Amino acid sequence: MTALTWAIRLIIFSFLLVFAIRNTEPTTLRFVLDYAWEAPLVIVLLAFFAAGALLGVLSVLGVIFRQRREISRLKREAARPQLPTAPEPPPLA
């Protein structure tokens, strides 16, 4: 299974490497206020991919921290000794 995983990774890496080599033409991105950025297409795609990944991670951080706090609280609660409870009286018929 490990060999299959590495083979798939090698194929994906090779595909991306060929894509990067074949797309080196300069691309111009025009922003507001006449600001322009000229860079190879691969760099532009990589920058936007990285920005999207960063935004995705940032959007999930709140949920992760909330879950960690809840797990910590539940662990403290589980570690606290429980007081013995009185047995329930038998039901009256």
XYZ file of C-alpha atoms in Angstrom:
93
model
C 0.000 0.000 0.000
C 2.891 2.343 0.772
C 4.386 1.737 -2.664
C 1.058 2.591 -4.302
C 0.814 5.820 -2.309
C 4.322 6.849 -3.325
C 3.621 5.955 -6.958
C 0.532 8.194 -6.961
C 2.520 11.004 -5.327
C 5.256 10.646 -7.955
C 2.709 10.807 -10.780
C 1.063 13.928 -9.322
C 4.444 15.572 -8.738
C 5.542 14.786 -12.297
C 2.309 16.210 -13.708
C 2.696 19.422 -11.691
C 6.368 19.749 -12.652
C 5.564 19.451 -16.367
C 2.709 21.946 -15.915
C 5.083 24.406 -14.226
C 7.751 24.036 -16.902
C 5.295 24.538 -19.763
C 3.570 27.626 -18.259
C 6.379 30.115 -17.765
C 4.917 32.898 -19.905
C 4.555 36.198 -18.056
C 1.036 37.017 -16.952
C -0.161 40.457 -15.928
C -2.744 40.850 -13.184
C -4.361 44.252 -13.030
C -5.746 45.429 -9.703
C -7.560 48.593 -8.687
C -5.841 51.999 -8.855
C -3.777 50.899 -11.876
C -1.658 48.515 -9.837
C -0.347 45.661 -11.981
C 1.625 42.554 -11.096
C 3.534 40.707 -13.791
C 4.854 37.229 -13.029
C 4.988 33.790 -14.631
C 1.638 32.001 -14.705
C 2.911 29.240 -12.419
C 3.904 31.766 -9.745
C 0.512 33.479 -9.954
C -1.318 30.154 -9.614
C 0.913 29.092 -6.717
C 0.342 32.410 -4.935
C -3.432 32.160 -5.245
C -3.393 28.492 -4.207
C -1.328 29.367 -1.119
C -3.646 32.273 -0.283
C -6.684 30.000 -0.577
C -5.084 27.338 1.605
C -4.196 29.968 4.211
C -7.755 31.325 4.230
C -9.098 27.784 4.579
C -6.861 27.088 7.577
C -7.765 30.405 9.192
C -11.472 29.713 8.762
C -11.154 26.385 10.599
C -8.991 27.636 13.494
C -11.962 28.894 15.525
C -13.634 25.487 15.428
C -10.397 23.696 16.325
C -9.714 25.917 19.349
C -13.313 25.607 20.535
C -13.125 21.808 20.318
C -9.796 21.739 22.186
C -11.246 23.838 25.003
C -14.255 21.532 25.224
C -12.053 18.424 25.265
C -9.930 19.932 28.061
C -13.046 20.764 30.059
C -14.445 17.260 29.601
C -11.128 15.668 30.634
C -11.028 17.779 33.809
C -14.644 16.874 34.506
C -13.958 13.158 33.990
C -10.888 13.276 36.254
C -12.838 14.884 39.092
C -13.948 12.293 41.676
C -17.650 11.589 41.585
C -19.680 11.847 44.770
C -21.518 8.643 45.609
C -25.193 8.974 44.939
C -27.856 7.529 47.157
C -29.657 4.531 45.687
C -33.112 5.264 44.398
C -35.917 4.073 46.633
C -38.067 1.311 45.204
C -41.147 2.562 43.383
C -44.310 2.736 45.398
C -47.120 0.782 43.878
